[in-house]
């Protein structure tokens, strides 16, 4: 705090308090956005019968076959093509778990690593051929998870509740 942040009584000003509050909760909008987006993406996949098919318009199988030759790691696509429906279900469940973890702030760093890995795998396969690279949204999602990997969810989260209870027990 600087001198203008402190009133004549020696107490912090309202502006300083608001800046501190905003700083403390700066990652909350990102956490909520990523959580809602990943839960929605997972539910959308699980409820789309066309997507959960090995072939046909809008299927995971056709999508993976379509990106195979332009992906950065064709062997990764080949692995998914061994069981495209199984891969789609695993992806969707992973997205839901990551999203719920972010929303609740439970095991946030682990959820964020999961989200970054999902986004990385999609970037290296589905979005790899998108040019210019910044049009591919999977790279942006991967980078958006990074602050949550680094900071976790120190406020308004189950992680903070658990941490608080554990510290009271040890004190």
mmCIF file of C-alpha atoms in Angstrom, residues 26 37 61 67 74-75 87 94 115 123 125-127 132 139-140 147 158 160 162 171:
data_model
loop_
_atom_site.group_PDB
_atom_site.id
_atom_site.type_symbol
_atom_site.label_atom_id
_atom_site.label_comp_id
_atom_site.label_asym_id
_atom_site.label_seq_id
_atom_site.Cartn_x
_atom_site.Cartn_y
_atom_site.Cartn_z
ATOM 1 C CA UNK A 26 -8.332 -12.486 -9.801
ATOM 2 C CA UNK A 37 -16.818 -24.659 -20.521
ATOM 3 C CA UNK A 61 -14.399 -41.481 -35.841
ATOM 4 C CA UNK A 67 -7.342 -34.836 -38.887
ATOM 5 C CA UNK A 74 -0.604 -39.154 -36.166
ATOM 6 C CA UNK A 75 0.186 -42.111 -33.873
ATOM 7 C CA UNK A 87 -11.961 -42.473 -26.663
ATOM 8 C CA UNK A 94 -12.317 -36.259 -18.423
ATOM 9 C CA UNK A 115 -7.464 -29.583 -18.506
ATOM 10 C CA UNK A 123 -4.151 -28.955 -30.135
ATOM 11 C CA UNK A 125 -4.336 -33.486 -33.170
ATOM 12 C CA UNK A 126 -7.519 -31.614 -34.066
ATOM 13 C CA UNK A 127 -6.245 -28.020 -34.128
ATOM 14 C CA UNK A 132 -2.500 -19.046 -38.303
ATOM 15 C CA UNK A 139 -3.789 -23.764 -27.640
ATOM 16 C CA UNK A 140 -5.516 -20.875 -25.881
ATOM 17 C CA UNK A 147 -2.333 -19.864 -13.995
ATOM 18 C CA UNK A 158 -13.008 -26.645 -1.431
ATOM 19 C CA UNK A 160 -9.128 -23.642 0.789
ATOM 20 C CA UNK A 162 -9.753 -28.400 3.385
ATOM 21 C CA UNK A 171 -2.401 -26.037 15.374
#
